[in-house]
Amino acid sequence: MSDTHAQTVSYVRDTMLPESSPPTTEVGAVKWLRENLFSSITNTVLTLLSIFVIYWILSHVGPWMLGGIWNAGSLSECREIRDATVGSDHGVACWAVLSDRWHQLLFGYYPSELYWRPILALILFLGGLAPVLFDKVPRKMFILSAVAPFLCFWLLWGGSIWLPISIALGFVVGYVVYGPLTKTFGSLAGIIGAIVLPLLYWLFLSGSVYAGLDSVLPIGIEFVESRAFGGFMLSVVIGLSAIVLSLPLGILLALGRQSDLFIIKTSAVVFIEVIRGVPLIVWLFTAQLLLNYFLPPGTNFDLTLRVIIMVTLFSAAYIAEVVRGGLAALPKGQYEGADSLGLSYWQSMQLIVLPQALKISIPGIVNTFIGLFKDTTLVVFIGLFDPLGIASAIRASTDWNGIYWELFIFIGAMFFIFCFSMGRYSLYLEKKLQRENR
């Protein structure tokens, strides 16, 4: 440093300053509050107004909910306990209806000594679904995924073990004929044969196969009629069955609608537009009254199974349009790239097109599933005891006549848990796929 420059600078620091903490207003909760709640005068006013509204609601609803009564045998007994403790001028929730009728809200009129069967069926179903939803689950679990639907069916309804086995043989038939038909007549013929032949087997042969096996070696558990199903058990059975079945069917319908083959495209378009153009409640009445007329003579299909079929078809039509939107969003270069690699139609769909289309369609698909699960409450109009139907039956009894909010809050909370879980899984899957593509 020159002498002239040294004389003009009073002090030159020759050591680094130690690190200091950032200002309190720039870190932690204070920073979050400043940026999200008090960033401007308008936001500050809205924040204070929201805090007042939340306080007012909690101050009125909180004591009613938290001070509720859990031990009572009827609504009149709840009121007697309330009058003796807090006075008749104060309202309190009578949660005792939940402790008294929880089994009906969850299982309907299913025999209490057999509650282990629907619980085990749900565990098996979730175990079979795990390798499909999470890639870290061992691939050997796909064996459980294949057999879980038939085991769940048998556990829920009971009866002979040969009934689900005879149904499973239909899928074996489709798997066996697919290869030879594809080699001989092409992939389209193989797919049509793998769909049509199992349907014919189920309609005309499965009953005879079941009766023959059952007569030779009768093995089974106690049979439970569908009218005993109710509550959230019924909603879960209908909702999860329709969700699992409608996704692959909706994908096939979406591909059919984009097909160059006139018959397949027209059939897919007619099916989708007819199903979507009619309210679900009409299809439920169709399942209740008319579906048996389209089955072979002498066939008596269980009402719950008919409802599952109709809800599945209804959901598949909406899934097809969601997936079609994902297919339309892909650049044309993806299809041309698959053709340039020499891939067949089904290979390009499986390896290149569908994975990208389904990734785009995840929010719409999950949204459709959430709406489907909530729409299971419509079965109350055809005589099935969903949670709302069970709530009406409980309120019709002399013990709990006049109770409303407690039942509806519980039902709403249960539906929220199911739907919120599906929404969170959708977000998890979206974030996971975004990380993998970086």
XYZ file of C-alpha atoms in Angstrom:
438
model
C 0.000 0.000 0.000
C 1.402 3.437 -0.941
C 2.071 6.084 1.683
C -0.457 8.458 0.120
C -3.256 5.844 0.247
C -2.346 4.852 3.796
C -2.717 8.457 4.936
C -6.248 8.798 3.480
C -7.639 5.640 5.162
C -8.117 5.942 8.896
C -8.416 2.188 9.513
C -8.056 -0.969 7.441
C -9.444 -4.194 8.989
C -7.011 -7.075 8.763
C -9.285 -9.790 10.330
C -12.701 -11.242 9.428
C -15.720 -10.316 11.494
C -17.309 -13.255 13.364
C -20.612 -14.607 12.021
C -23.685 -13.083 13.602
C -27.284 -14.264 13.747
C -29.706 -12.822 11.180
C -32.292 -10.318 12.379
C -35.207 -11.824 14.268
C -37.638 -10.548 11.652
C -35.885 -12.519 8.903
C -35.928 -16.054 10.352
C -38.272 -18.578 11.896
C -41.878 -18.026 12.841
C -41.613 -14.247 12.820
C -40.512 -14.244 9.179
C -43.330 -16.646 8.245
C -45.892 -14.452 9.992
C -44.619 -11.308 8.277
C -44.611 -12.896 4.820
C -47.864 -14.866 5.030
C -50.174 -13.077 7.486
C -49.001 -9.488 7.924
C -47.291 -8.650 4.623
C -49.595 -5.680 3.932
C -52.363 -3.659 5.542
C -55.028 -5.649 3.669
C -53.558 -8.993 4.715
C -53.257 -7.787 8.306
C -56.937 -6.800 8.418
C -57.995 -10.112 6.855
C -55.783 -12.038 9.284
C -57.252 -10.309 12.335
C -60.781 -10.816 10.994
C -60.093 -14.508 10.387
C -58.689 -14.925 13.885
C -61.856 -13.372 15.316
C -64.110 -15.663 13.260
C -62.107 -18.748 14.273
C -62.214 -17.671 17.929
C -65.968 -17.106 17.774
C -66.589 -20.533 16.226
C -64.311 -22.373 18.645
C -65.717 -20.523 21.659
C -69.213 -21.692 20.749
C -68.538 -25.142 19.292
C -65.567 -26.139 21.452
C -67.427 -26.404 24.783
C -70.273 -28.244 23.065
C -67.913 -30.849 21.609
C -65.307 -31.176 24.375
C -67.870 -31.193 27.146
C -69.874 -33.953 25.496
C -71.373 -36.929 27.288
C -69.999 -40.386 26.448
C -71.738 -42.648 28.944
C -75.490 -42.824 28.414
C -77.993 -45.310 27.059
C -80.336 -42.885 25.305
C -80.804 -39.263 24.331
C -83.135 -38.650 27.269
C -80.477 -39.987 29.645
C -77.932 -37.656 28.024
C -80.230 -34.713 28.709
C -80.687 -35.779 32.321
C -76.914 -35.924 32.801
C -76.526 -32.524 31.121
C -79.177 -30.938 33.351
C -77.510 -32.352 36.450
C -73.983 -31.233 35.515
C -74.048 -28.025 33.459
C -77.717 -27.079 33.445
C -80.435 -27.166 30.834
C -79.400 -23.783 29.404
C -76.087 -25.182 28.124
C -75.830 -27.452 25.118
C -73.459 -30.406 25.092
C -72.853 -33.121 22.532
C -74.275 -36.554 23.238
C -71.354 -38.651 21.996
C -72.850 -41.614 23.820
C -74.669 -42.506 20.605
C -71.263 -43.339 19.081
C -70.163 -45.520 21.981
C -73.556 -47.235 21.930
C -73.930 -47.752 18.151
C -70.359 -47.664 16.795
C -70.644 -51.267 15.599
C -73.644 -50.402 13.411
C -71.959 -47.312 11.983
C -68.903 -49.360 11.028
C -70.307 -52.802 10.181
C -74.028 -52.312 9.679
C -75.906 -55.460 10.625
C -72.997 -57.813 10.051
C -72.942 -60.529 12.761
C -70.865 -59.264 15.676
C -69.113 -62.609 16.166
C -67.851 -62.363 12.570
C -66.344 -58.855 12.718
C -62.926 -60.431 12.300
C -63.773 -61.329 8.710
C -64.233 -57.816 7.265
C -61.264 -56.600 9.340
C -59.060 -59.383 7.950
C -60.405 -58.729 4.445
C -59.435 -55.044 4.718
C -55.937 -55.972 5.933
C -55.477 -58.407 3.037
C -56.763 -55.850 0.549
C -54.395 -53.145 1.792
C -51.545 -55.664 1.777
C -52.321 -56.568 -1.827
C -52.558 -52.893 -2.752
C -49.214 -51.991 -1.145
C -46.910 -53.245 -3.957
C -49.047 -51.372 -6.483
C -48.871 -48.084 -4.593
C -45.311 -48.190 -3.228
C -42.270 -49.333 -5.197
C -40.225 -50.198 -2.084
C -42.540 -53.073 -1.184
C -41.079 -56.469 -2.211
C -42.250 -57.571 -5.639
C -43.210 -60.965 -4.238
C -46.175 -59.205 -2.655
C -47.795 -59.127 -6.097
C -48.846 -62.712 -5.378
C -51.003 -61.329 -2.577
C -52.262 -58.643 -4.971
C -53.509 -61.371 -7.312
C -55.292 -63.486 -4.713
C -56.475 -60.746 -2.311
C -59.676 -59.823 -4.240
C -60.894 -63.419 -4.206
C -59.971 -63.956 -0.548
C -61.726 -60.704 0.404
C -64.842 -61.758 -1.489
C -64.868 -65.095 0.302
C -64.251 -63.572 3.737
C -66.966 -60.956 3.368
C -69.741 -63.108 1.977
C -68.575 -66.499 3.146
C -70.034 -69.670 1.691
C -68.074 -72.209 -0.292
C -64.414 -71.585 -1.075
C -65.049 -72.952 -4.565
C -67.117 -69.922 -5.628
C -64.191 -67.443 -5.688
C -61.971 -70.177 -7.136
C -64.421 -70.776 -9.991
C -64.478 -67.014 -10.617
C -60.678 -66.854 -10.591
C -60.573 -69.590 -13.241
C -62.101 -67.074 -15.653
C -58.969 -64.940 -15.440
C -56.887 -68.079 -15.968
C -58.885 -68.744 -19.140
C -58.159 -65.221 -20.404
C -54.453 -65.591 -19.638
C -54.216 -68.984 -21.344
C -55.940 -67.959 -24.590
C -54.200 -64.607 -24.947
C -50.855 -66.020 -26.063
C -52.069 -68.438 -28.763
C -54.601 -65.959 -30.175
C -51.974 -63.215 -30.320
C -49.466 -65.433 -32.162
C -52.089 -66.679 -34.607
C -54.296 -63.655 -35.304
C -52.472 -60.644 -33.820
C -52.511 -58.663 -30.590
C -56.020 -57.230 -31.111
C -57.548 -60.689 -31.475
C -55.660 -61.823 -28.391
C -57.041 -58.955 -26.309
C -60.604 -59.461 -27.546
C -60.377 -63.186 -26.860
C -58.893 -62.596 -23.404
C -61.931 -60.425 -22.584
C -64.786 -62.233 -24.341
C -63.964 -65.840 -23.428
C -63.763 -65.186 -19.647
C -67.096 -63.342 -19.857
C -68.692 -66.305 -21.587
C -67.174 -68.629 -19.012
C -68.534 -66.567 -16.101
C -71.998 -66.343 -17.634
C -72.491 -69.954 -18.687
C -69.888 -72.279 -17.127
C -68.676 -70.913 -13.789
C -71.889 -71.912 -12.019
C -71.561 -75.531 -13.139
C -67.867 -75.630 -12.215
C -68.650 -74.240 -8.768
C -71.496 -76.692 -8.166
C -69.380 -79.653 -9.268
C -66.395 -78.796 -7.081
C -68.594 -78.039 -4.089
C -70.422 -81.351 -4.387
C -67.147 -83.279 -4.458
C -65.350 -81.427 -1.644
C -67.544 -78.971 0.298
C -65.317 -76.433 2.079
C -66.631 -73.134 3.337
C -67.482 -70.733 6.132
C -70.747 -69.235 7.339
C -72.599 -67.356 4.592
C -73.601 -63.727 5.232
C -76.239 -62.059 3.055
C -75.542 -58.671 1.489
C -78.449 -57.061 3.324
C -76.383 -57.499 6.504
C -73.718 -55.208 5.025
C -73.926 -51.597 6.107
C -72.195 -48.559 7.485
C -68.674 -47.739 6.421
C -68.053 -51.373 5.657
C -70.533 -51.133 2.768
C -69.054 -47.840 1.537
C -65.527 -49.273 1.647
C -66.551 -52.471 -0.156
C -68.345 -50.599 -2.949
C -65.855 -47.724 -3.166
C -62.602 -49.686 -3.148
C -63.971 -52.382 -5.485
C -65.120 -49.772 -7.993
C -61.831 -47.854 -7.727
C -59.687 -50.926 -8.381
C -61.857 -52.185 -11.241
C -62.610 -48.865 -12.950
C -58.994 -47.753 -13.473
C -57.938 -50.492 -15.944
C -61.356 -50.397 -17.617
C -61.142 -46.622 -17.970
C -57.676 -46.879 -19.525
C -58.960 -49.393 -22.088
C -61.912 -47.129 -22.902
C -59.585 -44.151 -23.364
C -57.408 -46.148 -25.758
C -60.509 -47.416 -27.534
C -61.786 -43.885 -28.029
C -58.509 -42.947 -29.737
C -58.405 -46.112 -31.828
C -58.385 -45.993 -35.625
C -60.743 -48.987 -35.787
C -64.261 -47.692 -36.400
C -66.166 -50.318 -34.400
C -63.946 -50.082 -31.336
C -63.882 -46.280 -31.377
C -67.639 -45.998 -31.866
C -68.370 -48.507 -29.115
C -66.094 -46.679 -26.681
C -67.587 -43.271 -27.543
C -71.177 -44.523 -27.190
C -70.425 -46.224 -23.874
C -68.659 -43.197 -22.395
C -71.233 -40.649 -23.525
C -74.247 -42.728 -22.472
C -72.813 -43.498 -19.033
C -71.678 -39.917 -18.395
C -74.935 -38.463 -19.693
C -77.088 -40.149 -17.049
C -76.900 -39.438 -13.284
C -75.417 -42.124 -11.058
C -78.651 -42.485 -9.097
C -80.413 -43.593 -12.305
C -77.781 -46.277 -12.884
C -78.207 -47.435 -9.297
C -81.932 -47.857 -9.857
C -81.041 -49.703 -13.051
C -78.796 -52.020 -11.048
C -81.591 -52.605 -8.564
C -84.459 -53.192 -10.997
C -83.263 -53.902 -14.531
C -79.827 -55.539 -14.513
C -81.174 -59.018 -13.841
C -83.173 -58.844 -17.094
C -79.899 -58.714 -19.064
C -78.487 -61.825 -17.383
C -79.153 -65.440 -18.420
C -82.498 -66.875 -17.238
C -82.405 -68.157 -13.675
C -79.487 -65.931 -12.704
C -80.028 -64.022 -9.468
C -77.238 -61.541 -8.977
C -76.651 -60.120 -5.532
C -77.745 -56.466 -5.226
C -74.451 -55.309 -3.743
C -72.533 -56.922 -6.604
C -74.880 -55.294 -9.105
C -74.241 -51.913 -7.490
C -70.469 -52.511 -7.638
C -70.765 -53.292 -11.360
C -72.775 -50.151 -12.096
C -70.568 -47.866 -9.997
C -67.505 -49.373 -11.695
C -68.891 -48.696 -15.165
C -69.890 -45.162 -14.158
C -66.451 -44.397 -12.744
C -64.687 -45.994 -15.729
C -66.414 -43.573 -18.106
C -65.047 -40.592 -16.176
C -61.600 -42.163 -15.799
C -61.544 -42.717 -19.568
C -62.009 -39.005 -20.216
C -59.341 -38.073 -17.669
C -56.843 -40.481 -19.245
C -57.801 -39.285 -22.733
C -56.876 -35.779 -21.625
C -53.477 -37.084 -20.535
C -52.996 -38.834 -23.874
C -53.953 -35.674 -25.776
C -51.480 -33.617 -23.719
C -48.500 -35.668 -24.914
C -46.536 -34.211 -27.821
C -46.899 -36.042 -31.104
C -43.172 -36.683 -31.022
C -43.641 -39.254 -28.258
C -45.806 -41.391 -30.522
C -43.427 -40.901 -33.454
C -40.447 -41.781 -31.255
C -42.131 -45.048 -30.250
C -42.775 -45.855 -33.921
C -39.168 -45.066 -34.834
C -37.992 -47.641 -32.281
C -40.020 -50.312 -34.039
C -42.329 -50.891 -31.079
C -45.748 -52.372 -31.593
C -48.863 -50.437 -30.555
C -49.172 -52.153 -27.183
C -45.437 -51.957 -26.503
C -45.399 -48.218 -27.193
C -48.443 -47.707 -24.982
C -46.985 -49.762 -22.144
C -43.438 -48.408 -22.229
C -43.685 -44.828 -23.494
C -47.137 -43.305 -23.900
C -49.269 -44.531 -20.998
C -46.719 -43.894 -18.225
C -46.466 -40.242 -19.255
C -50.210 -39.868 -19.822
C -51.057 -41.392 -16.440
C -48.536 -39.107 -14.729
C -50.299 -36.093 -16.228
C -53.693 -37.537 -15.281
C -52.924 -38.321 -11.616
C -54.793 -35.295 -10.130
C -57.871 -35.947 -12.257
C -57.878 -39.685 -11.550
C -57.605 -39.226 -7.778
C -60.252 -36.508 -7.886
C -62.588 -38.938 -9.650
C -61.857 -41.620 -7.050
C -62.597 -39.222 -4.188
C -65.899 -38.244 -5.785
C -66.712 -41.903 -6.366
C -66.092 -42.821 -2.735
C -68.343 -40.012 -1.529
C -71.037 -40.982 -4.047
C -71.373 -44.386 -2.402
C -73.816 -42.677 -0.026
C -76.330 -42.647 -2.901
C -76.988 -46.361 -2.371
C -79.276 -45.352 0.488
C -81.915 -44.569 -2.167
C -82.067 -48.203 -3.301
C -82.439 -49.656 0.168
C -78.822 -50.307 1.179
C -77.687 -49.153 4.608
C -74.682 -46.945 3.965
C -73.499 -44.706 6.869
C -76.322 -42.228 6.236
C -78.854 -45.054 6.088
C -77.530 -46.466 9.362
C -77.727 -42.990 10.909
C -81.383 -42.746 9.881
C -82.052 -46.176 11.359
C -80.392 -45.159 14.632
C -82.424 -41.953 14.802
C -85.592 -43.944 14.145
C -85.112 -45.904 17.380
C -86.834 -44.687 20.530
C -83.528 -44.371 22.395
C -81.878 -41.968 19.960
C -84.809 -40.281 18.266
C -83.917 -36.609 17.758
C -80.117 -36.843 17.606
C -78.464 -35.421 14.472
C -75.208 -33.500 14.708
C -73.192 -36.131 16.547
C -73.872 -38.792 13.915
C -73.268 -36.469 10.970
C -70.025 -35.129 12.468
C -68.721 -38.675 12.932
C -69.726 -39.702 9.403
C -68.182 -36.557 7.927
C -64.954 -37.111 9.878
C -64.666 -40.696 8.630
C -65.226 -39.681 5.006
C -62.697 -36.875 5.440
C -60.067 -39.334 6.690
C -60.546 -41.615 3.667
C -60.652 -38.804 1.088
C -57.808 -36.831 2.676
C -55.643 -39.971 2.635
C -56.269 -40.422 -1.088
C -55.434 -36.774 -1.707
C -52.181 -36.996 0.260
C -51.137 -40.118 -1.650
C -51.807 -38.244 -4.893
C -49.472 -35.430 -3.779
C -46.845 -37.961 -2.688
C -46.982 -39.694 -6.059
C -46.770 -36.432 -7.997
C -43.728 -35.246 -6.033
C -42.062 -38.637 -6.347
C -42.470 -38.698 -10.125
C -41.193 -35.118 -10.406
C -38.026 -36.018 -8.458
C -37.409 -39.113 -10.591
C -37.622 -37.103 -13.824
C -35.078 -34.473 -12.795
